[in-house]
């Protein structure tokens, strides 16, 4: 003797229109997939880069780590056209021996040290006339008649802030593009020509 209840239950489901049955099947499948994905997401460890940590307010431990973060952030600006398009397009100095040309991004000048947003980039031309990124430079404008102490800047005591009357505030070079034998924070870099090629 057949079980009429199971036949009746199945036949009720079969009475549903095919599109509705498909929709119900898809919904059930989606619920299963979402619950499996959620378990996978919750069980995987999260590895943050230093850039991510810095953006999330988690400090790095050394000035060397800060320089590494800055170096990664500035890589795109080795392309001079990209730097110009991103706002580093206001030339604020003639060629400075053992530095180069200083290009300011006025939108970055806010009176504070922000590791990821230096106010200036320093370039010098190579023998072919291509602009070479030498340094990122920070500028914190101050009242030159009554200047406050230099900004905290990088971790430790290695950074060399200068009270620069030409710039109207505290400045700090970080030689991320051209190695500096005098130190990464030194204002001048003997590896950069004293004058542009051809002069």
Coordinates of C-alpha atoms in Angstrom, one line a residue, residues 50-197:
X50 CA 52.0 49.0 7.2
X51 CA 50.0 51.3 4.9
X52 CA 46.8 49.7 6.2
X53 CA 47.9 49.9 9.8
X54 CA 48.8 53.6 9.4
X55 CA 45.5 54.4 7.7
X56 CA 43.7 52.7 10.5
X57 CA 45.5 54.7 13.2
X58 CA 47.8 51.8 14.2
X59 CA 51.3 53.2 14.7
X60 CA 54.4 51.7 13.2
X61 CA 57.4 51.2 15.6
X62 CA 60.4 52.9 14.0
X63 CA 61.3 55.8 11.7
X64 CA 62.7 53.2 9.3
X65 CA 59.2 51.6 9.0
X66 CA 57.7 55.1 8.5
X67 CA 60.2 55.8 5.7
X68 CA 59.2 52.4 4.1
X69 CA 55.5 53.3 4.3
X70 CA 56.3 56.8 2.7
X71 CA 58.5 55.2 0.0
X72 CA 55.6 52.9 -1.0
X73 CA 53.1 55.7 -1.0
X74 CA 55.4 57.9 -3.2
X75 CA 56.3 55.3 -5.8
X76 CA 53.7 56.6 -8.3
X77 CA 55.3 60.0 -8.2
X78 CA 58.5 58.8 -9.7
X79 CA 56.5 59.6 -12.8
X80 CA 56.7 63.4 -13.0
X81 CA 53.5 63.7 -15.0
X82 CA 51.6 61.8 -12.4
X83 CA 52.9 64.1 -9.7
X84 CA 51.9 67.1 -11.7
X85 CA 48.4 65.7 -12.3
X86 CA 48.0 64.9 -8.6
X87 CA 48.7 68.6 -7.6
X88 CA 52.4 68.8 -7.2
X89 CA 52.5 71.4 -10.0
X90 CA 53.5 74.7 -8.4
X91 CA 57.2 75.3 -8.9
X92 CA 58.3 77.3 -5.8
X93 CA 62.1 77.4 -6.3
X94 CA 64.8 77.7 -8.9
X95 CA 67.2 74.8 -9.2
X96 CA 68.8 74.4 -5.7
X97 CA 72.3 72.8 -5.8
X98 CA 72.3 69.3 -4.4
X99 CA 68.5 69.4 -4.1
X100 CA 66.7 70.3 -7.4
X101 CA 63.4 71.9 -8.2
X102 CA 60.7 72.1 -5.4
X103 CA 57.1 71.5 -6.5
X104 CA 54.4 72.3 -4.0
X105 CA 51.0 70.8 -3.7
X106 CA 49.0 73.7 -2.1
X107 CA 46.2 71.4 -1.1
X108 CA 48.6 69.6 1.3
X109 CA 49.7 72.7 3.3
X110 CA 47.7 72.5 6.5
X111 CA 50.2 73.3 9.3
X112 CA 50.6 69.7 10.3
X113 CA 53.0 66.8 9.7
X114 CA 51.2 64.0 7.9
X115 CA 53.5 61.2 6.9
X116 CA 51.5 60.1 3.9
X117 CA 51.0 63.6 2.5
X118 CA 54.2 65.6 2.1
X119 CA 53.7 69.1 0.9
X120 CA 56.5 69.2 -1.7
X121 CA 58.3 66.9 -4.0
X122 CA 61.9 67.6 -5.1
X123 CA 63.0 66.7 -8.7
X124 CA 66.1 67.2 -10.8
X125 CA 66.6 66.5 -14.5
X126 CA 68.8 63.7 -15.7
X127 CA 71.1 63.8 -18.7
X128 CA 68.1 63.1 -21.0
X129 CA 66.0 65.8 -19.4
X130 CA 63.7 63.4 -17.6
X131 CA 62.7 64.5 -14.1
X132 CA 64.0 62.3 -11.3
X133 CA 62.3 62.2 -8.0
X134 CA 64.9 62.9 -5.3
X135 CA 63.0 63.7 -2.1
X136 CA 59.6 64.2 -0.5
X137 CA 59.6 67.3 1.6
X138 CA 57.4 68.4 4.5
X139 CA 56.5 72.0 5.2
X140 CA 54.9 73.2 8.4
X141 CA 54.3 77.0 8.1
X142 CA 55.0 79.0 11.3
X143 CA 55.4 82.6 12.5
X144 CA 59.1 83.1 11.8
X145 CA 59.3 85.9 14.4
X146 CA 58.1 83.5 17.2
X147 CA 58.6 79.9 15.9
X148 CA 57.4 76.9 17.9
X149 CA 59.6 73.9 18.3
X150 CA 59.9 71.7 15.2
X151 CA 57.1 69.2 14.6
X152 CA 57.4 65.8 16.2
X153 CA 57.7 64.3 12.7
X154 CA 59.3 60.9 12.4
X155 CA 59.8 58.5 15.4
X156 CA 63.0 59.2 17.3
X157 CA 65.5 62.0 16.9
X158 CA 66.9 61.2 13.4
X159 CA 64.9 63.7 11.3
X160 CA 66.5 67.0 10.7
X161 CA 63.9 69.8 10.6
X162 CA 65.1 73.2 9.4
X163 CA 63.6 76.5 10.1
X164 CA 63.5 77.8 6.5
X165 CA 62.8 81.5 6.0
X166 CA 62.4 81.0 2.2
X167 CA 59.6 78.5 2.8
X168 CA 58.1 80.3 5.8
X169 CA 58.3 77.4 8.2
X170 CA 59.8 74.1 9.3
X171 CA 61.0 71.9 6.4
X172 CA 62.2 68.3 6.3
X173 CA 63.6 66.4 3.3
X174 CA 63.3 62.6 3.1
X175 CA 65.5 61.3 0.3
X176 CA 63.3 58.4 -1.0
X177 CA 64.2 58.7 -4.7
X178 CA 68.0 59.2 -4.6
X179 CA 70.2 57.6 -1.9
X180 CA 71.8 60.3 0.2
X181 CA 75.3 59.5 1.6
X182 CA 74.8 62.3 4.2
X183 CA 71.7 60.5 5.5
X184 CA 68.1 60.2 4.4
X185 CA 66.9 63.3 6.4
X186 CA 69.8 65.6 5.5
X187 CA 68.7 68.7 3.7
X188 CA 71.3 68.5 0.9
X189 CA 72.3 65.4 -1.2
X190 CA 75.8 65.3 -2.7
X191 CA 74.4 62.6 -5.1
X192 CA 72.2 65.2 -6.8
X193 CA 74.1 67.5 -9.3
X194 CA 75.1 71.0 -8.2
X195 CA 73.4 72.4 -11.4
X196 CA 71.1 70.9 -14.0
X197 CA 72.7 69.1 -16.9

